[in-house]
Coordinates of C-alpha atoms and ligand atoms in Angstrom, one line a residue:
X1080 CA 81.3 87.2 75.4
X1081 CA 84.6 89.1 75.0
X1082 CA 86.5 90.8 77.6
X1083 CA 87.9 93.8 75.5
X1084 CA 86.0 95.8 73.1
X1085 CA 86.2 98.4 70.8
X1086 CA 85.7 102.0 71.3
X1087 CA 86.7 102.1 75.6
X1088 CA 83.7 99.7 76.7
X1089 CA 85.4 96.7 79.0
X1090 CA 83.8 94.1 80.3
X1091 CA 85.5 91.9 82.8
X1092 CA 84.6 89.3 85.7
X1093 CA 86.5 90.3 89.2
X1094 CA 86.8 87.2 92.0
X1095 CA 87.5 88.8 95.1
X1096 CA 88.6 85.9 97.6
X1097 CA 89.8 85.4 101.0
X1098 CA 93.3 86.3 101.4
X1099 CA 95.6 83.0 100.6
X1100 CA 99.8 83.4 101.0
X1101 CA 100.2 81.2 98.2
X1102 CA 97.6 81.2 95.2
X1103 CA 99.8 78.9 93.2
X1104 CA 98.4 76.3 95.9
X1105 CA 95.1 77.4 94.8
X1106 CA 94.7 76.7 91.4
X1107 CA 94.6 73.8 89.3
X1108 CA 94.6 75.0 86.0
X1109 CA 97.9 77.5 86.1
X1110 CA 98.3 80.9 85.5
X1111 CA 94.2 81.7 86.0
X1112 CA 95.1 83.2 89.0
X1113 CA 98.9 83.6 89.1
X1114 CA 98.8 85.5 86.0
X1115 CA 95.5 87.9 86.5
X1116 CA 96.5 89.4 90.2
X1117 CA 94.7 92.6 90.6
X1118 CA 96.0 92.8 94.3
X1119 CA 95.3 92.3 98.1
X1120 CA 93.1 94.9 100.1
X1121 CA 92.5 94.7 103.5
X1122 CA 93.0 90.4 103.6
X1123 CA 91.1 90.0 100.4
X1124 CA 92.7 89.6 97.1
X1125 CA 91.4 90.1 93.6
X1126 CA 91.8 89.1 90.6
X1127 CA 90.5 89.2 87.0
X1128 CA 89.0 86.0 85.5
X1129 CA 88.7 84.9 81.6
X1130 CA 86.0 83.0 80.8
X1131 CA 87.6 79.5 80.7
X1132 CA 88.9 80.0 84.2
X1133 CA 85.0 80.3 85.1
X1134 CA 85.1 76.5 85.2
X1135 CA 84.8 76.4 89.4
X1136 CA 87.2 73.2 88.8
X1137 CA 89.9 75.6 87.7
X1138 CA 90.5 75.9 91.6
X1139 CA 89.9 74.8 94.9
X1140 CA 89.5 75.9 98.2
X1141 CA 87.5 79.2 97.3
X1142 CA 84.6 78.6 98.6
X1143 CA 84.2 82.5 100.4
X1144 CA 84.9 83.8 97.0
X1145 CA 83.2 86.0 95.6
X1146 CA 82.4 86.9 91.6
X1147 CA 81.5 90.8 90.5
X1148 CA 80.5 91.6 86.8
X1149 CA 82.5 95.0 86.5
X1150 CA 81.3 97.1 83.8
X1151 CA 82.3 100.8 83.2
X1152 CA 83.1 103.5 80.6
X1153 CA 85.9 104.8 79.1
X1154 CA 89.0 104.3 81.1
X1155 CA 87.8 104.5 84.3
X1156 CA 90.0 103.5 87.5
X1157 CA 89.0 100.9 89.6
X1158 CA 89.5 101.9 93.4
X1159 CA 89.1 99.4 96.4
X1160 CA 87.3 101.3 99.5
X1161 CA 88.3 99.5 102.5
X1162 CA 87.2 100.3 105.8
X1163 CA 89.7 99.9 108.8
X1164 CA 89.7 97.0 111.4
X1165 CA 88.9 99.0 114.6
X1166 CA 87.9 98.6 117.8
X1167 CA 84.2 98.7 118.6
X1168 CA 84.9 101.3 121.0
X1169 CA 85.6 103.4 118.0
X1170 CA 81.8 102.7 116.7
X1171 CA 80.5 105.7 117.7
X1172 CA 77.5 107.3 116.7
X1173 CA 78.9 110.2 114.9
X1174 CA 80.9 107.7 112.8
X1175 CA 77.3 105.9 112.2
X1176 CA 76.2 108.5 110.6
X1177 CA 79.2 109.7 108.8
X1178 CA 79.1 105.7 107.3
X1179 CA 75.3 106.2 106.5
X1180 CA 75.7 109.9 104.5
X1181 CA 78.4 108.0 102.9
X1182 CA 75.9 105.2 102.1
X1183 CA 72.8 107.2 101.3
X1184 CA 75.7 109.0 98.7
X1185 CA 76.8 105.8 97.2
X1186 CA 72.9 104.9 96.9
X1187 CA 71.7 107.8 95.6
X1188 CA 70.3 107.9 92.1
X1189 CA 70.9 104.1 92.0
X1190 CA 74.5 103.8 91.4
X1191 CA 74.8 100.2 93.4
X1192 CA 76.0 97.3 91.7
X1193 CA 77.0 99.0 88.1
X1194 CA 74.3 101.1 86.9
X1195 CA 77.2 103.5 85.7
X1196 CA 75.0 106.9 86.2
X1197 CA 76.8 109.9 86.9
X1198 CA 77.1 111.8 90.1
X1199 CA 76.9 115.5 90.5
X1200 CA 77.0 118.4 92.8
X1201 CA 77.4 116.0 96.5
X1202 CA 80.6 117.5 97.3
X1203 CA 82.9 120.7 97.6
X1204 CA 85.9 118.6 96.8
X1205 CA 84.9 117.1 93.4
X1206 CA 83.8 120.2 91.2
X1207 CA 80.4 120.1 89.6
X1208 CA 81.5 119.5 86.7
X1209 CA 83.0 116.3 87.2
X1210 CA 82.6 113.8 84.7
X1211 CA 81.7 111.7 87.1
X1212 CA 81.9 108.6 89.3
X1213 CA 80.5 105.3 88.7
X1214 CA 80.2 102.9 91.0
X1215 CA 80.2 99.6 91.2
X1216 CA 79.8 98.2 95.4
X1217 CA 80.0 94.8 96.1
X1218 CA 79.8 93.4 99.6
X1219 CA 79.5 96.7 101.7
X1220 CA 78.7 94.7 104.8
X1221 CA 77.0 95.5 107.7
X1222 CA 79.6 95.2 109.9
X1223 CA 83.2 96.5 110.7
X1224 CA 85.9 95.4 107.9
X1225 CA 83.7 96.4 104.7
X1226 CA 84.5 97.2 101.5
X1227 CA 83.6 98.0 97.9
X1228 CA 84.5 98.9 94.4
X1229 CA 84.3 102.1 92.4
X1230 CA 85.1 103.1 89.2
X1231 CA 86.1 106.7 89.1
X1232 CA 87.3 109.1 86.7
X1233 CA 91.4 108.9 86.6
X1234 CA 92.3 112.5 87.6
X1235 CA 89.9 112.1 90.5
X1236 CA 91.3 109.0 92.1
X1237 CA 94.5 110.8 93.7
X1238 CA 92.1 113.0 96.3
X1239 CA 89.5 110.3 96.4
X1240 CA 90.5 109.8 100.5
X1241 CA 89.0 113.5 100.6
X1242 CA 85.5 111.8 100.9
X1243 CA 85.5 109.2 102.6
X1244 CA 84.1 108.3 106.1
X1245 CA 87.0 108.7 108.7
X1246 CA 88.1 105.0 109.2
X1247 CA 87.9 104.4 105.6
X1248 CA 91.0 104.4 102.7
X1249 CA 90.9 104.0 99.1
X1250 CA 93.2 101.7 96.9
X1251 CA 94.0 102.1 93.8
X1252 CA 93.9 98.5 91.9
X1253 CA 96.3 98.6 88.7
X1254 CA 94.7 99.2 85.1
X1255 CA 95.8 95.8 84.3
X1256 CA 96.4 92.7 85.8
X1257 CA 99.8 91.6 86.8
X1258 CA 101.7 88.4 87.7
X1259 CA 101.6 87.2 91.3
X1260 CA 105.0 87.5 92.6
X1261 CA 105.4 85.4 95.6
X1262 CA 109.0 86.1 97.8
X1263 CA 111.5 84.0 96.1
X1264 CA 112.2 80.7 98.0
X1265 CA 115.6 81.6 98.4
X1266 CA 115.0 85.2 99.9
X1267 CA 112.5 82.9 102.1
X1268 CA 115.5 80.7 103.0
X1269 CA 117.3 83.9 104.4
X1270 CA 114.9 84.8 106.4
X1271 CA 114.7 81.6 108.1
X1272 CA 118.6 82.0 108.7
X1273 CA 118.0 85.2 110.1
X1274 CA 115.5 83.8 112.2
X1275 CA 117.7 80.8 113.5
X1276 CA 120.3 82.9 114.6
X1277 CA 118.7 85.3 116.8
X1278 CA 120.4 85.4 120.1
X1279 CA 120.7 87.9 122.6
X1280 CA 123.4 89.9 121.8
X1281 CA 124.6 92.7 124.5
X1282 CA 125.9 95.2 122.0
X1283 CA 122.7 95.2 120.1
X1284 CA 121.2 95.9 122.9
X1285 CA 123.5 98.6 124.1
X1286 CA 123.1 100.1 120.8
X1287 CA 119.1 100.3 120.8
X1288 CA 119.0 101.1 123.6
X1289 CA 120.8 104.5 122.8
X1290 CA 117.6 105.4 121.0
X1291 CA 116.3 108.9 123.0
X1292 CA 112.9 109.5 124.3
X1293 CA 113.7 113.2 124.9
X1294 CA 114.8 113.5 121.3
X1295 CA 112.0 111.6 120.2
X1296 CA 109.7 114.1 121.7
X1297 CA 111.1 116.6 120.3
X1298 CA 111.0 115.3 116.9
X1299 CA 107.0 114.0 117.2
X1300 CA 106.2 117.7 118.3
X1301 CA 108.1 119.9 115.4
X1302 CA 106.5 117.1 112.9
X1303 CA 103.1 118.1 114.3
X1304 CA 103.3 121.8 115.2
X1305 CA 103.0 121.1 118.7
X1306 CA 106.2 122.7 119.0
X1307 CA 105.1 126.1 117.7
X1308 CA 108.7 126.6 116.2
X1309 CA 108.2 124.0 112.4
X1310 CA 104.6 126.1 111.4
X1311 CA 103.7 123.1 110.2
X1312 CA 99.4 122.8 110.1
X1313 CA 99.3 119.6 107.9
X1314 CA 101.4 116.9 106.9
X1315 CA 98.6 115.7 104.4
X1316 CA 100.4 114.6 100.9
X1317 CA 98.9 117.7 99.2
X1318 CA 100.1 120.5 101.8
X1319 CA 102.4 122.8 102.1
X1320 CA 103.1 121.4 105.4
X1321 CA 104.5 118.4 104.0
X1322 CA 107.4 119.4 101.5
X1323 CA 108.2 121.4 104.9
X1324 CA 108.7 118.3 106.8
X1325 CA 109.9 116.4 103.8
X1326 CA 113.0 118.9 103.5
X1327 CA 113.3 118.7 107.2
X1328 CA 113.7 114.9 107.7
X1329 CA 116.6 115.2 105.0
X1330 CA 118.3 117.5 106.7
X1331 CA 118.1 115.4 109.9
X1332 CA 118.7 111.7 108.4
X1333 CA 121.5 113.1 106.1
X1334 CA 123.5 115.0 110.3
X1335 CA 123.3 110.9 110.9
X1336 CA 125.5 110.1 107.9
X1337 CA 122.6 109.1 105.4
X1338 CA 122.7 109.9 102.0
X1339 CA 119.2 111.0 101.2
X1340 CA 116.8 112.0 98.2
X1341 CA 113.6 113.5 97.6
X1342 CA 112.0 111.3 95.5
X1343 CA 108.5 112.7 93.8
X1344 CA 106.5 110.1 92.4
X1345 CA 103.5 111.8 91.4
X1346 CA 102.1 115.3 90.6
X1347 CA 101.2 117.3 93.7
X1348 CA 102.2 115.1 95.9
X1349 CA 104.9 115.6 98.2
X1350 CA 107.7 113.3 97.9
X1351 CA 109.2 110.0 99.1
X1352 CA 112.2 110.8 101.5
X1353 CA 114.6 108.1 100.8
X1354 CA 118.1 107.6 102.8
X1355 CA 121.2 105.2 102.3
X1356 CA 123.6 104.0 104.4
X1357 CA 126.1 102.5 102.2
X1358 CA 127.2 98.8 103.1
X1359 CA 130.8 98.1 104.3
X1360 CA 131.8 94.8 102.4
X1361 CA 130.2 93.8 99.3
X1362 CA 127.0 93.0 98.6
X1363 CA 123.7 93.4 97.1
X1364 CA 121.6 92.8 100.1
X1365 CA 119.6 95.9 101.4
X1366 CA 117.6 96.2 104.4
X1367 CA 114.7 99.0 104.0
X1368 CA 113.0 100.2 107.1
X1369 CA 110.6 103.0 106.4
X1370 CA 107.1 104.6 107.8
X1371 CA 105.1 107.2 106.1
X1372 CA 105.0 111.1 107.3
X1373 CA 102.4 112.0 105.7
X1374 CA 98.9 112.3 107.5
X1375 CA 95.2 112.7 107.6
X1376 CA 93.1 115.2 109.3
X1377 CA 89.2 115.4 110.0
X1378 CA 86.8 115.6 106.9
X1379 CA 86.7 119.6 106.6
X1380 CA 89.6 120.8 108.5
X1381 CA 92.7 121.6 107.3
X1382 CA 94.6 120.4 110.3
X1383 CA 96.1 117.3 109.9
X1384 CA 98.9 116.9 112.6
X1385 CA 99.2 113.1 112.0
X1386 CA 101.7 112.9 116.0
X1387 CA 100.4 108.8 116.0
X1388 CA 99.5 108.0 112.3
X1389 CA 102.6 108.2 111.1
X1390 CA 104.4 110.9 112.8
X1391 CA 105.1 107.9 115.6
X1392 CA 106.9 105.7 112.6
X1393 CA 108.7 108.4 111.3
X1394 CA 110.3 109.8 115.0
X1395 CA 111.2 105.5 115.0
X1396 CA 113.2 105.9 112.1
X1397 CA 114.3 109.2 113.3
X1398 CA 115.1 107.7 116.5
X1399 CA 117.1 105.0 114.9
X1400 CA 119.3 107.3 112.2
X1401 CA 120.0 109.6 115.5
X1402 CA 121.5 106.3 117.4
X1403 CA 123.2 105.0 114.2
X1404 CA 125.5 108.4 114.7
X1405 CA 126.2 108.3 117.8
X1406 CA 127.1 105.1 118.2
X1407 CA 128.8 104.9 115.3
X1408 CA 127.3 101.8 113.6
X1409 CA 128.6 101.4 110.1
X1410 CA 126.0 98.3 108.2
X1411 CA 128.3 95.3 106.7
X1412 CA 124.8 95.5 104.4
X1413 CA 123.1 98.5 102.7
X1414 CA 120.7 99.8 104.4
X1415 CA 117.6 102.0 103.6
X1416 CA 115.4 104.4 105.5
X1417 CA 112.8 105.9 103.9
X1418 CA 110.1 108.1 104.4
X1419 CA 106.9 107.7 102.2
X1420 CA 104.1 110.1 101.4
X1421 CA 101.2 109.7 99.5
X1422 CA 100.3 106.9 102.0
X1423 CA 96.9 107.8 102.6
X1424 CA 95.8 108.1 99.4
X1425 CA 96.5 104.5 98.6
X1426 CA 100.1 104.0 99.1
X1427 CA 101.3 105.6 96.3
X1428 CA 104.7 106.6 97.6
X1429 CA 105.8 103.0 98.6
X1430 CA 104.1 101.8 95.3
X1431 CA 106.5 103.8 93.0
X1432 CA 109.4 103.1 95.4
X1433 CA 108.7 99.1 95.5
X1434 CA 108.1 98.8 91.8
X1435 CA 111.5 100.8 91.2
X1436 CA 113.5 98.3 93.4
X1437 CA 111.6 95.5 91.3
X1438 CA 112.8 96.7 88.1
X1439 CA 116.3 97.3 89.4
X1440 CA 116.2 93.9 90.6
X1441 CA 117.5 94.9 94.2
X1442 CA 117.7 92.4 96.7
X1443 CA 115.8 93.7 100.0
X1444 CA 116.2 90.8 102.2
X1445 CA 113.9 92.4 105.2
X1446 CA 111.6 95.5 104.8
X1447 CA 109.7 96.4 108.2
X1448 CA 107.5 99.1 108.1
X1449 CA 106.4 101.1 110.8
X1450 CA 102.7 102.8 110.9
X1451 CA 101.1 103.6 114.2
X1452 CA 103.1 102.8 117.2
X1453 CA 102.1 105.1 119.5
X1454 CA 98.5 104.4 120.7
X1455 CA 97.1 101.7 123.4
X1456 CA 93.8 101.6 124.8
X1457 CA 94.3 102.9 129.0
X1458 CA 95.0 99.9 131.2
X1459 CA 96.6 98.2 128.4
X1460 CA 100.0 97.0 128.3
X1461 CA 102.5 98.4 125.9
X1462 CA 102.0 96.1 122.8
X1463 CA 103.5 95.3 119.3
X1464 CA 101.3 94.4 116.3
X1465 CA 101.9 92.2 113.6
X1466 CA 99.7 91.9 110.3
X1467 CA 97.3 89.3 110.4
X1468 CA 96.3 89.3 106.4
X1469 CA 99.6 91.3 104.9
X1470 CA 103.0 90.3 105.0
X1471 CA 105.8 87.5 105.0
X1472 CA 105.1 85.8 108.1
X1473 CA 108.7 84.6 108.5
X1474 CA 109.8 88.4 108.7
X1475 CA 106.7 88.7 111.3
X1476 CA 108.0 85.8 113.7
X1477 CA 111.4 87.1 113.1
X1478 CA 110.4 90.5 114.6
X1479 CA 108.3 89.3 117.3
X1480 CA 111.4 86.8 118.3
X1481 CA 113.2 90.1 118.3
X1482 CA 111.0 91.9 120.5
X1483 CA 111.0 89.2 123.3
X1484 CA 114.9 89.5 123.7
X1485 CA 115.4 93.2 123.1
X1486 CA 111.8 94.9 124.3
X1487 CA 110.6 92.4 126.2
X1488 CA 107.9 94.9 128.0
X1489 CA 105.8 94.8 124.8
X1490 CA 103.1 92.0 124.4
X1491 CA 103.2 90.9 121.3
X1492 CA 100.3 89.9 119.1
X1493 CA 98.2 89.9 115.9
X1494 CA 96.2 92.8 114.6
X1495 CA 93.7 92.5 111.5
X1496 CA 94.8 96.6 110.7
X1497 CA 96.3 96.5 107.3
X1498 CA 97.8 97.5 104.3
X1499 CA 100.5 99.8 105.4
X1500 CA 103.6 100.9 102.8
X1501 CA 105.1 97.1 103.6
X1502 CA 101.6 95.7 101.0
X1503 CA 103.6 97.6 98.2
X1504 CA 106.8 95.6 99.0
X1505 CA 105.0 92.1 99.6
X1506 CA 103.3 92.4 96.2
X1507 CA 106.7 92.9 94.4
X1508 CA 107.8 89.9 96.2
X1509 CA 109.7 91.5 98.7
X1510 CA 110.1 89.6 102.3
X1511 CA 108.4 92.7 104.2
X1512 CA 106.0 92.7 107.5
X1513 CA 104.5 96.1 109.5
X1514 CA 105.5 96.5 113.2
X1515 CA 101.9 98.5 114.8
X1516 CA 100.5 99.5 118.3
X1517 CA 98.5 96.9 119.0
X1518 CA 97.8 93.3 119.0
X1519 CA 94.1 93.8 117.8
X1520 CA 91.9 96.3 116.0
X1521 CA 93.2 100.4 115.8
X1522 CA 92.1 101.5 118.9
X1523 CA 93.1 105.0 118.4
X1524 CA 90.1 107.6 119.0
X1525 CA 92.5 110.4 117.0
X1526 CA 92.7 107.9 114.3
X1527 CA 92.7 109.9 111.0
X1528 CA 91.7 112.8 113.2
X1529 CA 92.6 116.7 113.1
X1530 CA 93.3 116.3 116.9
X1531 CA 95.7 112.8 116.3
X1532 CA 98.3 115.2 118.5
X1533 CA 101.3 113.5 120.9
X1534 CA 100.3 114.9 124.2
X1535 CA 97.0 113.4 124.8
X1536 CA 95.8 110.1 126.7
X1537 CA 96.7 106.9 125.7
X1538 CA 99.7 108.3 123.3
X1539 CA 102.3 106.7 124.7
X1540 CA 105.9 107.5 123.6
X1541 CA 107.8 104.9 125.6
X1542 CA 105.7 102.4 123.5
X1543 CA 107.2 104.0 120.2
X1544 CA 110.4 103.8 121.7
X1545 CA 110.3 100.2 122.4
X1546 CA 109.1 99.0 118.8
X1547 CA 112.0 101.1 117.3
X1548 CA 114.4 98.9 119.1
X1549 CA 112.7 95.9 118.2
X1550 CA 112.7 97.6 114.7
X1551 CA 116.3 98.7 115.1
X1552 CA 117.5 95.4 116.3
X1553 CA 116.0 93.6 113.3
X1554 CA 117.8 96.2 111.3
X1555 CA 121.2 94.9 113.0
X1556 CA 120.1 91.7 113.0
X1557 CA 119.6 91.2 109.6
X1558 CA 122.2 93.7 108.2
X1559 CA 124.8 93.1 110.0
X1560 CA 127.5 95.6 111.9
X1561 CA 130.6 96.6 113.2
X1562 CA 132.0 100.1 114.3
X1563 CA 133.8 103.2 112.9
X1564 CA 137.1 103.0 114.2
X1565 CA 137.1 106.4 115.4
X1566 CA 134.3 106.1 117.5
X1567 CA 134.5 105.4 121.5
X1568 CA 132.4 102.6 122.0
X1569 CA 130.3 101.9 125.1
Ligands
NAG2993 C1 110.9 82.3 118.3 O1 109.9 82.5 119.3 C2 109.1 81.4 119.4 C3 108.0 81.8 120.4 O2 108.5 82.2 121.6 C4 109.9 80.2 119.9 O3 109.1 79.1 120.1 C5 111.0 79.9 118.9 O4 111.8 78.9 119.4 C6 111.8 81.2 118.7 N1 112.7 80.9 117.6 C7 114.0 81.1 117.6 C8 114.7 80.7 116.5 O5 114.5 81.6 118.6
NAG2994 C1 120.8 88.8 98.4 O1 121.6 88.9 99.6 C2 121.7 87.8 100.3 C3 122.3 88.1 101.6 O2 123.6 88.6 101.4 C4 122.4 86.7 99.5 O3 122.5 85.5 100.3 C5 121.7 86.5 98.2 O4 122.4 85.6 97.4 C6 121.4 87.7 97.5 N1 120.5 87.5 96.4 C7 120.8 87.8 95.2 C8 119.8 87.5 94.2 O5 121.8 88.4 94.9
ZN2995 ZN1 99.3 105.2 108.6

């Protein structure tokens, strides 16, 4: 058996496993794993297997692994369908039946498990005359958390979210495999530092605590239209309505003394909004906080106004370049803000952006993102999240240690909702962890919803404003600060 033939016919063997922090601990014959990473998608991880790493002694501890024969034509694209954690309050009927159309499409003609047939004629989005889509499904469970595999024509995987049920996002999994790249020991080491030297500090708390709810209203309701005055219908990566916003949030990072750029990363997409605070003594060290702006409507509307997933992130960062300014913080390290699109579609944006500081070699010693801050279930307490499956878990306790001294009204907890813009940084090795509403499942009923608007029940602003601090202090923290001379301060 060989794993690459002639004439664009692969064969290759995927193992999917369990999500483990550190493969290396994994394997026992090296580089089977380390060397074949395919990625991690919502807490499972793949990778591509030769055949004398078939030998089950070439690794321990998988037992919940599991193996898929992939097979396709040509060069297809392989894309990971994962469906949300949520709350089972979010199970609705409606959403039942959405996942069984999706099903009975997937079934249809026999296209389970490899049979490669072509698809025709089931939606508007992809034309008739399609190539095609094969696909390849392993494990679509029964229950909440599922996933599976397709193998899709290249120029279709961009719009591929298009399709799918509400709760569900695609991934794109690279053409080939790369090398694992756990966080550096010594970038680990840092973090730990950081972590041992948190202490209340009442400057830093002066200084997020500048952070304004009014302005943060504002802000949520031009990104969303609310407002009537930005015009703006849909911050999805494809429209219009999001090169509007993406000029926009230049405009307003660069008032707070940012240098920003609109970075495109990808045909007709809108671009990455990246901004720079320069660092005040020298050094390579860079701390990136960042959230995506663009959104997702309802399947069939054009609407997608996107006020909680992630117009709440980007108002955070927002929030936190605004009280930069006016307090007058100048970093002792560089420091990043950046706005991604192409989120949705399978974090594209962050993807390009992450890879880019890998090959520059830049030394992020913290990335936090932000997605989702803004929604808790009514009666709940205001909560943080932090990722369960994704992430450097020393950058997660060093955020949740944050949060007790500077928000201590949050409770903070674990959530099994994933793979957020910070996944793009982990897998380049980057110390990176996601700050999100809630210490569970997405409870959000607007979730990837035309109606996902800020003035509604449960959207809860003072929420968002209390994980920017925590996300602001960690910035301060872990940066490091002083003030412009010409500045008064409080
Ligand atoms: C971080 O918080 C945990 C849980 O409250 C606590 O046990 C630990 O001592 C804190 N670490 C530091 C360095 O403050
Ligand atoms: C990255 O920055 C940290 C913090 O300043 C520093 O300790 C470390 O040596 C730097 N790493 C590299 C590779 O330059
Ligand atoms: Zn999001």
């Amino acid at each position: 058996m060989v794993f690459s033939q002639p004439a664009g016919f692969a064969t290759a063997l995927l193992l999917i496993t369990p999500y483990t922090p550190n493969i290396v601990t994994v394997e026992t014959t090296p580089g089977c794993l380390t060397d074949n990473f395919y990625g991690t998608y919502g807490g499972r991880s793949v990778f591509r297997l030769s055949l004398p790493c078939l030998d089950s002694s070439s690794f321990h501890g998988l037992d919940e692994a599991s193996l898929v024969p992939y097979e396709a034509n040509g060069d297809r694209e392989l894309i990971w369908l994962q469906e949300a954690a949520i709350d089972s309050a979010l199970v609705t009927p409606e959403y039942q039946a959405e996942v069984q159309d999706f099903f009975r499409w997937l079934e249809e003609d026999g296209h389970i498990m490899g049979s490669g047939q072509q698809l025709s004629g089931h939606q508007q989005i992809l034309s008739a005359a399609d190539p095609g889509i094969e696909l390849q499904l392993v494990n679509i469970q029964p229950e909440g958390g599922s996933y599976g595999l397709i193998a899709i024509e290249p120029s279709l995987a961009p719009s591929i979210e298009a399709l799918l049920p509400r709760y569900w996002k695609p991934y794109t999994l690279p053409k080939q495999p790369s090398s694992y790249l756990p966080v550096p020991k010594p970038a680990l080491e840092h973090v730990r530092n950081l972590l041992e030297t948190v202490r209340f500090d009442p400057t830093v708390s002066s200084v997020v605590n500048s952070i304004s709810l009014i302005q943060m209203r504002k802000d949520i309701r031009w990104l969303t239209g609310e407002d009537g005055v930005s015009g703006i219908v849909s911050r999805h990566s494809f429209a219009d309505g999001s090169r509007v916003a993406a000029a926009w949030l230049k405009e307003r990072f660069e008032e707070t003394g940012a240098t920003c750029e609109l970075k495109p990363f990808m045909r007709g997409f809108a671009p990455n909004v990246a901004c720079k605070y320069s660092a005040s003594v020298d050094t390579t060290a860079t701390v990136l906080i960042s959230g995506h702006y663009d959104s997702r409507g309802s399947f069939g509307s054009q609407r997608a106004p996107g006020g909680n997933d992630d117009g709440s992130g980007t108002i955070a960062l927002l929030g936190i370049a605004r009280a930069i300014a006016n307090t007058g913080v100048k970093f002792r390290s560089n420091v990043e803000l950046v706005a991604f699109a192409g989120e949705e579609q399978g974090l594209y944006g962050s993807k390009a952006y992450a890879r880019e500081m890998r090959q520059k070699n830049a030394n992020i010693t913290v990335m936090i993102q932000a997605d989702m801050l803004g929604y808790h279930a009514p009666g709940e307490p205001p909560q943080l999240g932090l990722p369960m499956y994704i992430g450097t878990v020393e950058v997660a306790q060093l955020v949740s240690n944050m949060s007790a001294i500077y928000s201590p009204e949050l409770t903070v907890g674990y959530t099994a909702a994933c793979c957020s813009d910070h996944q793009s940084f982990h897998e380049q090795g980057f110390p990176a962890t996601q700050v999100f509403e809630r210490a569970g499942p997405i409870a959000d009923p607007m979730y990837h919803n035309s109606a996902d608007l800020s003035e509604r029940p449960g959207y809860d602003l003072s929420q968002i404003r209390s994980i920017a601090k925590v996300q602001f202090a960690t910035l301060l923290h872990a940066a490091g600060f002083d003030f412009s001379d010409d500045e008064d301060l409080k």
